[in-house]
Amino acid sequence: MGCFSISTVLFFIVLYALFLHAHSTTHWQDIEVLKQLKNSVDPNSVSPGSCLNSWDFSVDPCDNLGGEKFTCGLRCDLVVSSVSRVTELALDQWNYSGSLTSVSWNLPYLQNLDITNNAFSGSVPESLSNLTRVQRVGLSGNSLSGSIPSSLGSLSNLEELYLDNNFLDGEIPQSFNGLKNLKRLEFQGNQITGEFPELDQLINLNFIDASDNAISGELPASYPASLIELAMRNNSIEGNIPASVIGLNFVQVIDLSHNKLSGSVPASLFTHPSLEQLTLSYNQFGSVQDPGISFQNSQLIAADLSNNEIRGLLPGFLGLMPRLSSLSLENNKLSGMIPTQYALKMVFPGEGVSQFERLLLGGNYLFGPIPGPLLDLKAGSVTVRLGDNCLYRCPLRLFLCEGGEQKSLSECQAFGPIIP
């Protein structure tokens, strides 16, 4: 009897594997969950051409992926012998309606659940905690309501959680500190209340968006040190910016606009080693701390401090920051003359220094003449707004002065002494 060559053996191994795959069957438990899901959807929302309309359980789901009877919405992988398990469930955005709570969600091999941008209503199912291997859950853009179940905190493999743009209320569960592998957390556009919890145990978390809710109280005393982007705009957050925000060494974007924050804007935000975008507009800040000369290594590109209560002179150091190209200080209570360094940064920024491409100073009490270099700018070359101030010779026909007539002399004098 002759010996088989290695290549012949490999051929038969591959052939056997293909044979098993060709005759694989979906695990009965997974089929039950898929049936539950389809039965939970309002039949009137299942239109011809949609994924769910093609699901026909007279055939095996995983054996017929991409065919006429299971066109889309699933991915399966061969796990044990000839048994396939559902590893991805991603419904098309077809405005499916119904409730998810009648589904057991016993899909132990599911890695990705995505039902984004449909019309599912009711609560977020506690039973989603059965998805023990899931890495991504996308429930965005539905009509889900009620509180966020604390059981979601047991999903230790979860990396991305999208609950945004629903009607969820209540507080963020403390159990979320159990999501050790979580990298991205989005629940903006809901009705979440209470204080934002300390999630400092989530050592891999790099993105939080909690905007457009009803979160109150002060900012938490600690955040995950790994954060790269923090967005909590349009809430009811009060108090000062704590050291927990300033100490985020890797953060690149901070948006805390449209809240009730007060006090001083910390100087360390302008010396931060990685921060590129700072948005603190529509708060109640009264001043900006001067960082001295330590801003030279700042990475800040855009700063929006508009619509606060900031008083005093325009912070001169902002006209010297090397990478800053967009600055808005509109609608505050700033006075004094426009610093020369602001004009020079817009016209002659110097080597290695970014030009001001956007400078919004309208709605303050700035006085004196417009700096000469600014008068040489051509309309459309940059964005400058100096309207609604106390400036000398700043008519609306001058593009720099768009945004409102200059304040009356009596209004300017009532605010403080004006140098003619």
Short mmCIF file of C-alpha atoms in Angstrom, two decimals:
data_model
loop_
_atom_site.label_atom_id
_atom_site.label_comp_id
_atom_site.label_asym_id
_atom_site.label_seq_id
_atom_site.Cartn_x
_atom_site.Cartn_y
_atom_site.Cartn_z
CA MET A 1 0.00 0.00 0.00
CA GLY A 2 1.52 3.29 -1.08
CA CYS A 3 1.78 6.32 1.20
CA PHE A 4 -0.29 9.40 0.55
CA SER A 5 1.65 12.57 -0.16
CA ILE A 6 1.28 15.54 2.17
CA SER A 7 -0.46 17.52 -0.58
CA THR A 8 -3.00 14.71 -1.05
CA VAL A 9 -3.76 14.63 2.68
CA LEU A 10 -4.20 18.41 2.76
CA PHE A 11 -6.52 18.19 -0.23
CA PHE A 12 -8.79 15.71 1.53
CA ILE A 13 -8.79 17.81 4.73
CA VAL A 14 -9.90 20.91 2.81
CA LEU A 15 -12.45 18.87 0.86
CA TYR A 16 -13.87 17.47 4.11
CA ALA A 17 -14.11 20.93 5.65
CA LEU A 18 -15.95 22.22 2.60
CA PHE A 19 -18.27 19.23 2.77
CA LEU A 20 -19.12 19.97 6.39
CA HIS A 21 -19.73 23.64 5.63
CA ALA A 22 -21.92 22.80 2.67
CA HIS A 23 -24.06 20.61 4.88
CA SER A 24 -23.96 22.70 8.02
CA THR A 25 -27.14 23.34 9.93
CA THR A 26 -28.05 26.27 12.11
CA HIS A 27 -28.19 25.49 15.82
CA TRP A 28 -31.81 25.02 16.88
CA GLN A 29 -31.50 27.63 19.63
CA ASP A 30 -30.39 30.28 17.14
CA ILE A 31 -33.29 29.43 14.83
CA GLU A 32 -35.72 29.91 17.71
CA VAL A 33 -34.33 33.38 18.44
CA LEU A 34 -34.54 34.38 14.77
CA LYS A 35 -38.17 33.22 14.69
CA GLN A 36 -38.90 35.18 17.86
CA LEU A 37 -37.39 38.30 16.33
CA LYS A 38 -39.38 38.05 13.12
CA ASN A 39 -42.59 37.34 15.04
CA SER A 40 -41.99 40.37 17.28
CA VAL A 41 -41.95 42.72 14.29
CA ASP A 42 -45.21 44.26 13.13
CA PRO A 43 -46.02 42.47 9.83
CA ASN A 44 -47.24 45.75 8.37
CA SER A 45 -43.69 47.14 8.69
CA VAL A 46 -42.13 44.22 6.80
CA SER A 47 -42.12 45.37 3.21
CA PRO A 48 -41.26 43.47 0.02
CA GLY A 49 -37.55 43.70 -0.64
CA SER A 50 -36.59 43.95 3.03
CA CYS A 51 -34.31 41.48 4.80
CA LEU A 52 -37.00 40.20 7.15
CA ASN A 53 -39.41 39.65 4.28
CA SER A 54 -36.96 37.12 2.83
CA TRP A 55 -36.61 35.11 6.06
CA ASP A 56 -38.37 31.80 5.35
CA PHE A 57 -37.84 29.13 7.99
CA SER A 58 -38.84 26.30 5.67
CA VAL A 59 -35.12 26.20 4.90
CA ASP A 60 -32.04 26.32 7.14
CA PRO A 61 -30.98 29.97 7.69
CA CYS A 62 -27.20 29.56 7.71
CA ASP A 63 -27.30 27.17 4.73
CA ASN A 64 -29.21 29.68 2.65
CA LEU A 65 -27.51 33.01 3.36
CA GLY A 66 -27.61 35.29 0.35
CA GLY A 67 -30.26 33.16 -1.33
CA GLU A 68 -33.85 33.96 -2.04
CA LYS A 69 -35.07 32.92 1.42
CA PHE A 70 -32.42 34.54 3.64
CA THR A 71 -31.21 37.38 1.48
CA CYS A 72 -29.59 39.50 4.19
CA GLY A 73 -29.47 40.40 7.87
CA LEU A 74 -27.35 37.47 9.11
CA ARG A 75 -23.86 36.12 9.23
CA CYS A 76 -23.05 32.61 10.41
CA ASP A 77 -19.84 30.82 11.30
CA LEU A 78 -19.14 27.10 11.61
CA VAL A 79 -18.41 26.59 15.30
CA VAL A 80 -18.58 22.88 16.16
CA SER A 81 -18.61 20.01 13.64
CA SER A 82 -21.38 20.75 11.16
CA VAL A 83 -23.30 23.20 13.37
CA SER A 84 -23.35 26.86 12.43
CA ARG A 85 -24.03 29.66 14.89
CA VAL A 86 -25.33 33.17 14.17
CA THR A 87 -22.46 35.60 14.73
CA GLU A 88 -23.97 38.76 13.26
CA LEU A 89 -27.52 40.08 13.21
CA ALA A 90 -27.74 43.35 11.29
CA LEU A 91 -31.17 44.38 10.06
CA ASP A 92 -31.58 46.77 7.19
CA GLN A 93 -32.92 50.27 7.92
CA TRP A 94 -36.47 49.57 6.75
CA ASN A 95 -38.47 51.23 9.52
CA TYR A 96 -39.34 47.93 11.18
CA SER A 97 -41.59 48.40 14.21
CA GLY A 98 -42.45 46.23 17.17
CA SER A 99 -41.01 45.34 20.57
CA LEU A 100 -37.73 43.56 21.33
CA THR A 101 -38.69 42.37 24.81
CA SER A 102 -40.35 39.12 23.66
CA VAL A 103 -37.06 37.89 22.19
CA SER A 104 -34.91 35.71 24.47
CA TRP A 105 -31.66 36.82 22.76
CA ASN A 106 -30.04 33.46 23.51
CA LEU A 107 -27.41 33.86 20.81
CA PRO A 108 -24.21 32.95 22.69
CA TYR A 109 -21.97 33.35 19.62
CA LEU A 110 -23.35 36.68 18.40
CA GLN A 111 -20.65 39.32 18.00
CA ASN A 112 -22.58 42.14 16.35
CA LEU A 113 -26.20 43.22 16.90
CA ASP A 114 -27.34 46.14 14.76
CA ILE A 115 -30.97 47.27 14.41
CA THR A 116 -30.08 50.94 13.90
CA ASN A 117 -32.53 53.43 12.39
CA ASN A 118 -35.77 51.51 12.56
CA ALA A 119 -38.93 52.12 14.61
CA PHE A 120 -38.69 49.57 17.43
CA SER A 121 -40.44 50.70 20.62
CA GLY A 122 -40.77 49.55 24.20
CA SER A 123 -37.90 49.01 26.59
CA VAL A 124 -34.36 47.81 26.01
CA PRO A 125 -34.56 44.08 26.85
CA GLU A 126 -32.86 42.85 30.03
CA SER A 127 -32.25 39.63 28.09
CA LEU A 128 -29.60 41.30 25.92
CA SER A 129 -27.29 40.23 28.73
CA ASN A 130 -27.53 36.72 27.19
CA LEU A 131 -25.30 37.93 24.34
CA THR A 132 -22.18 36.90 26.23
CA ARG A 133 -19.78 37.22 23.27
CA VAL A 134 -21.25 40.35 21.72
CA GLN A 135 -18.75 43.09 20.85
CA ARG A 136 -21.03 45.66 19.28
CA VAL A 137 -24.64 46.59 20.06
CA GLY A 138 -26.34 49.22 17.88
CA LEU A 139 -29.85 50.30 18.90
CA SER A 140 -29.57 53.90 17.63
CA GLY A 141 -32.39 55.80 15.99
CA ASN A 142 -35.40 53.84 17.21
CA SER A 143 -38.23 54.72 19.62
CA LEU A 144 -37.00 52.75 22.61
CA SER A 145 -38.08 54.08 26.01
CA GLY A 146 -37.72 53.41 29.71
CA SER A 147 -34.49 53.07 31.66
CA ILE A 148 -31.26 51.48 30.51
CA PRO A 149 -31.14 47.97 32.05
CA SER A 150 -28.31 47.47 34.51
CA SER A 151 -27.89 43.93 33.13
CA LEU A 152 -26.03 45.40 30.13
CA GLY A 153 -23.13 45.93 32.50
CA SER A 154 -22.43 42.19 32.40
CA LEU A 155 -21.44 42.23 28.71
CA SER A 156 -17.74 41.94 29.42
CA ASN A 157 -16.75 41.55 25.74
CA LEU A 158 -18.69 44.61 24.57
CA GLU A 159 -16.56 47.20 22.75
CA GLU A 160 -19.18 49.53 21.24
CA LEU A 161 -22.60 50.46 22.63
CA TYR A 162 -24.96 52.73 20.66
CA LEU A 163 -28.19 53.75 22.43
CA ASP A 164 -28.43 57.24 20.93
CA ASN A 165 -31.50 58.97 19.53
CA ASN A 166 -34.21 57.09 21.36
CA PHE A 167 -36.49 58.08 24.27
CA LEU A 168 -34.56 56.47 27.10
CA ASP A 169 -34.80 58.01 30.56
CA GLY A 170 -33.54 57.39 34.08
CA GLU A 171 -29.91 57.37 35.12
CA ILE A 172 -26.86 55.73 33.58
CA PRO A 173 -26.35 52.43 35.45
CA GLN A 174 -23.33 52.18 37.73
CA SER A 175 -23.04 48.61 36.42
CA PHE A 176 -21.51 50.04 33.24
CA ASN A 177 -18.19 49.94 35.09
CA GLY A 178 -18.30 46.22 34.33
CA LEU A 179 -17.87 46.85 30.61
CA LYS A 180 -14.11 46.43 30.82
CA ASN A 181 -13.53 46.24 27.07
CA LEU A 182 -15.83 49.12 26.11
CA LYS A 183 -14.22 51.60 23.72
CA ARG A 184 -17.17 53.67 22.51
CA LEU A 185 -20.32 54.72 24.40
CA GLU A 186 -23.06 56.77 22.72
CA PHE A 187 -26.42 57.66 24.25
CA GLN A 188 -26.91 61.21 23.00
CA GLY A 189 -30.39 62.37 22.06
CA ASN A 190 -32.35 60.72 24.89
CA GLN A 191 -33.93 61.90 28.15
CA ILE A 192 -31.29 60.61 30.55
CA THR A 193 -31.38 62.30 33.97
CA GLY A 194 -29.31 62.40 37.15
CA GLU A 195 -25.59 62.87 37.53
CA PHE A 196 -23.11 61.33 35.14
CA PRO A 197 -21.45 58.37 36.92
CA GLU A 198 -17.75 57.85 37.42
CA LEU A 199 -16.69 55.33 34.79
CA ASP A 200 -12.99 55.39 35.60
CA GLN A 201 -12.81 51.57 35.63
CA LEU A 202 -13.37 51.47 31.86
CA ILE A 203 -9.70 51.57 31.03
CA ASN A 204 -10.25 51.12 27.27
CA LEU A 205 -12.98 53.72 26.78
CA ASN A 206 -11.95 56.41 24.30
CA PHE A 207 -15.26 57.98 23.19
CA ILE A 208 -18.26 59.22 25.20
CA ASP A 209 -21.19 61.15 23.74
CA ALA A 210 -23.88 61.99 26.31
CA SER A 211 -25.13 65.11 24.55
CA ASP A 212 -28.75 66.27 24.28
CA ASN A 213 -30.07 64.74 27.48
CA ALA A 214 -31.17 66.09 30.87
CA ILE A 215 -28.05 65.17 32.85
CA SER A 216 -27.62 67.40 35.90
CA GLY A 217 -25.25 67.93 38.81
CA GLU A 218 -21.53 68.44 38.39
CA LEU A 219 -19.05 66.73 36.09
CA PRO A 220 -17.74 63.49 37.63
CA ALA A 221 -14.61 63.57 39.75
CA SER A 222 -12.98 60.93 37.55
CA TYR A 223 -13.06 59.83 33.94
CA PRO A 224 -11.32 56.94 32.15
CA ALA A 225 -7.76 58.08 31.49
CA SER A 226 -7.99 56.61 27.96
CA LEU A 227 -10.62 59.10 26.72
CA ILE A 228 -9.94 60.75 23.35
CA GLU A 229 -13.31 62.47 22.84
CA LEU A 230 -15.76 63.74 25.46
CA ALA A 231 -19.08 65.26 24.36
CA MET A 232 -21.72 66.24 26.92
CA ARG A 233 -23.29 69.28 25.26
CA ASN A 234 -26.85 70.44 25.83
CA ASN A 235 -27.48 69.14 29.33
CA SER A 236 -27.95 70.89 32.70
CA ILE A 237 -24.47 70.32 34.14
CA GLU A 238 -23.32 72.88 36.72
CA GLY A 239 -20.16 73.85 38.58
CA ASN A 240 -16.57 74.26 37.43
CA ILE A 241 -14.48 72.18 35.06
CA PRO A 242 -12.82 69.69 37.42
CA ALA A 243 -9.30 68.33 37.40
CA SER A 244 -10.69 65.03 36.04
CA VAL A 245 -11.27 66.70 32.66
CA ILE A 246 -8.02 68.64 32.63
CA GLY A 247 -6.06 65.50 33.52
CA LEU A 248 -7.21 63.50 30.46
CA ASN A 249 -3.79 63.27 28.84
CA PHE A 250 -4.98 61.78 25.55
CA VAL A 251 -8.17 63.74 24.97
CA GLN A 252 -8.41 65.54 21.62
CA VAL A 253 -12.01 66.82 21.63
CA ILE A 254 -13.99 68.32 24.53
CA ASP A 255 -17.53 69.62 23.96
CA LEU A 256 -19.33 70.83 27.09
CA SER A 257 -21.37 73.54 25.38
CA HIS A 258 -24.98 74.42 26.24
CA ASN A 259 -24.75 73.65 29.96
CA LYS A 260 -24.59 75.73 33.15
CA LEU A 261 -20.88 75.57 33.85
CA SER A 262 -19.36 78.58 35.57
CA GLY A 263 -16.18 79.97 37.10
CA SER A 264 -12.98 80.34 35.08
CA VAL A 265 -11.93 78.44 31.98
CA PRO A 266 -8.80 76.66 33.31
CA ALA A 267 -5.44 77.75 31.91
CA SER A 268 -4.33 74.12 31.60
CA LEU A 269 -6.82 73.57 28.75
CA PHE A 270 -4.65 75.93 26.68
CA THR A 271 -1.43 74.08 27.53
CA HIS A 272 -2.85 70.58 27.08
CA PRO A 273 -0.52 68.22 25.15
CA SER A 274 -3.20 66.63 22.93
CA LEU A 275 -6.40 68.74 23.03
CA GLU A 276 -7.30 69.99 19.53
CA GLN A 277 -10.92 71.14 19.81
CA LEU A 278 -12.47 72.90 22.82
CA THR A 279 -16.15 73.91 22.79
CA LEU A 280 -17.48 75.62 25.92
CA SER A 281 -20.06 77.95 24.35
CA TYR A 282 -23.43 78.71 25.95
CA ASN A 283 -22.36 78.36 29.57
CA GLN A 284 -21.83 80.87 32.39
CA PHE A 285 -18.05 81.19 32.51
CA GLY A 286 -16.92 84.57 33.82
CA SER A 287 -13.21 84.59 32.97
CA VAL A 288 -10.36 82.84 31.18
CA GLN A 289 -7.22 81.94 33.09
CA ASP A 290 -3.94 83.03 31.50
CA PRO A 291 -1.44 80.17 31.09
CA GLY A 292 1.55 82.53 30.86
CA ILE A 293 4.09 81.40 28.26
CA SER A 294 3.53 77.65 28.69
CA PHE A 295 1.10 77.41 25.74
CA GLN A 296 3.83 76.98 23.14
CA ASN A 297 3.33 73.20 22.92
CA SER A 298 -0.46 73.45 22.74
CA GLN A 299 -2.16 71.40 20.01
CA LEU A 300 -5.38 73.44 20.17
CA ILE A 301 -6.80 74.17 16.70
CA ALA A 302 -10.31 75.44 17.48
CA ALA A 303 -11.72 77.10 20.62
CA ASP A 304 -15.32 78.25 21.02
CA LEU A 305 -15.97 80.26 24.20
CA SER A 306 -18.90 82.22 22.80
CA ASN A 307 -22.13 83.06 24.63
CA ASN A 308 -20.76 83.13 28.16
CA GLU A 309 -20.33 85.91 30.73
CA ILE A 310 -16.61 86.44 30.19
CA ARG A 311 -15.42 89.90 31.23
CA GLY A 312 -12.17 91.80 30.97
CA LEU A 313 -9.83 92.29 28.05
CA LEU A 314 -9.47 89.88 25.15
CA PRO A 315 -6.94 87.23 26.28
CA GLY A 316 -3.79 88.22 24.45
CA PHE A 317 -2.21 84.76 24.62
CA LEU A 318 -4.91 83.36 22.30
CA GLY A 319 -3.38 85.42 19.49
CA LEU A 320 -0.03 83.73 20.06
CA MET A 321 -1.07 80.08 20.22
CA PRO A 322 0.86 78.25 17.47
CA ARG A 323 -1.86 75.96 16.00
CA LEU A 324 -5.04 77.87 16.86
CA SER A 325 -6.86 78.76 13.63
CA SER A 326 -10.46 79.19 14.80
CA LEU A 327 -11.49 81.32 17.78
CA SER A 328 -14.95 82.44 18.84
CA LEU A 329 -15.47 84.82 21.78
CA GLU A 330 -18.77 86.20 20.51
CA ASN A 331 -21.54 87.39 22.82
CA ASN A 332 -19.61 87.85 26.03
CA LYS A 333 -18.85 91.01 28.02
CA LEU A 334 -15.31 91.57 26.83
CA SER A 335 -13.99 95.11 26.49
CA GLY A 336 -10.82 96.93 25.55
CA MET A 337 -9.13 97.12 22.17
CA ILE A 338 -8.48 94.25 19.76
CA PRO A 339 -4.91 93.08 20.53
CA THR A 340 -2.34 93.56 17.80
CA GLN A 341 -1.37 89.89 18.04
CA TYR A 342 -4.88 88.92 16.90
CA ALA A 343 -4.48 91.01 13.74
CA LEU A 344 -0.97 89.78 13.04
CA LYS A 345 -1.98 86.13 13.46
CA MET A 346 -4.67 86.67 10.87
CA VAL A 347 -2.50 88.48 8.32
CA PHE A 348 1.17 87.72 9.13
CA PRO A 349 1.16 84.64 11.36
CA GLY A 350 4.87 83.95 11.08
CA GLU A 351 6.78 80.76 10.36
CA GLY A 352 5.40 77.64 11.99
CA VAL A 353 2.30 79.45 13.29
CA SER A 354 -1.21 78.79 11.99
CA GLN A 355 -3.20 81.70 10.62
CA PHE A 356 -6.51 82.72 12.13
CA GLU A 357 -8.98 81.54 9.49
CA ARG A 358 -12.00 82.21 11.69
CA LEU A 359 -12.13 85.02 14.29
CA LEU A 360 -15.52 85.81 15.83
CA LEU A 361 -15.53 88.70 18.32
CA GLY A 362 -19.00 90.19 17.78
CA GLY A 363 -21.48 90.96 20.54
CA ASN A 364 -19.00 92.36 23.07
CA TYR A 365 -17.94 95.85 24.20
CA LEU A 366 -14.68 96.15 22.28
CA PHE A 367 -13.69 99.71 21.48
CA GLY A 368 -11.11 101.68 19.54
CA PRO A 369 -10.18 101.42 15.86
CA ILE A 370 -9.99 98.22 13.85
CA PRO A 371 -6.31 97.15 13.73
CA GLY A 372 -4.74 98.24 10.43
CA PRO A 373 -3.71 94.76 9.19
CA LEU A 374 -7.33 93.59 9.34
CA LEU A 375 -8.40 96.35 6.97
CA ASP A 376 -6.21 94.82 4.26
CA LEU A 377 -8.15 91.53 4.29
CA LYS A 378 -10.32 90.68 1.29
CA ALA A 379 -13.91 89.51 1.70
CA GLY A 380 -14.08 85.71 1.47
CA SER A 381 -10.43 85.12 2.33
CA VAL A 382 -11.18 84.59 6.04
CA THR A 383 -14.16 84.73 8.39
CA VAL A 384 -14.15 87.71 10.75
CA ARG A 385 -17.09 89.11 12.72
CA LEU A 386 -16.72 92.33 14.69
CA GLY A 387 -20.35 93.52 14.66
CA ASP A 388 -22.31 94.62 17.73
CA ASN A 389 -19.36 96.14 19.60
CA CYS A 390 -18.25 99.68 20.42
CA LEU A 391 -15.63 99.93 17.67
CA TYR A 392 -14.73 103.16 15.95
CA ARG A 393 -15.62 103.23 12.24
CA CYS A 394 -16.97 99.72 11.76
CA PRO A 395 -19.89 100.08 9.32
CA LEU A 396 -21.95 97.07 8.21
CA ARG A 397 -20.79 97.55 4.61
CA LEU A 398 -17.33 96.49 5.75
CA PHE A 399 -17.31 92.67 5.71
CA LEU A 400 -15.40 92.59 8.99
CA CYS A 401 -18.28 94.34 10.72
CA GLU A 402 -21.12 92.10 9.61
CA GLY A 403 -23.28 90.62 12.31
CA GLY A 404 -24.94 93.73 13.67
CA GLU A 405 -24.61 97.49 13.99
CA GLN A 406 -22.16 98.80 16.55
CA LYS A 407 -23.74 99.52 19.93
CA SER A 408 -24.88 103.04 20.71
CA LEU A 409 -22.53 105.35 22.57
CA SER A 410 -24.85 105.43 25.58
CA GLU A 411 -24.92 101.62 25.80
CA CYS A 412 -21.16 101.45 25.54
CA GLN A 413 -20.66 104.16 28.19
CA ALA A 414 -23.13 102.45 30.50
CA PHE A 415 -21.02 99.30 30.39
CA GLY A 416 -17.75 101.10 31.18
CA PRO A 417 -15.40 103.89 30.15
CA ILE A 418 -14.87 104.07 26.39
CA ILE A 419 -11.78 105.60 24.82
CA PRO A 420 -12.86 107.56 21.74
#
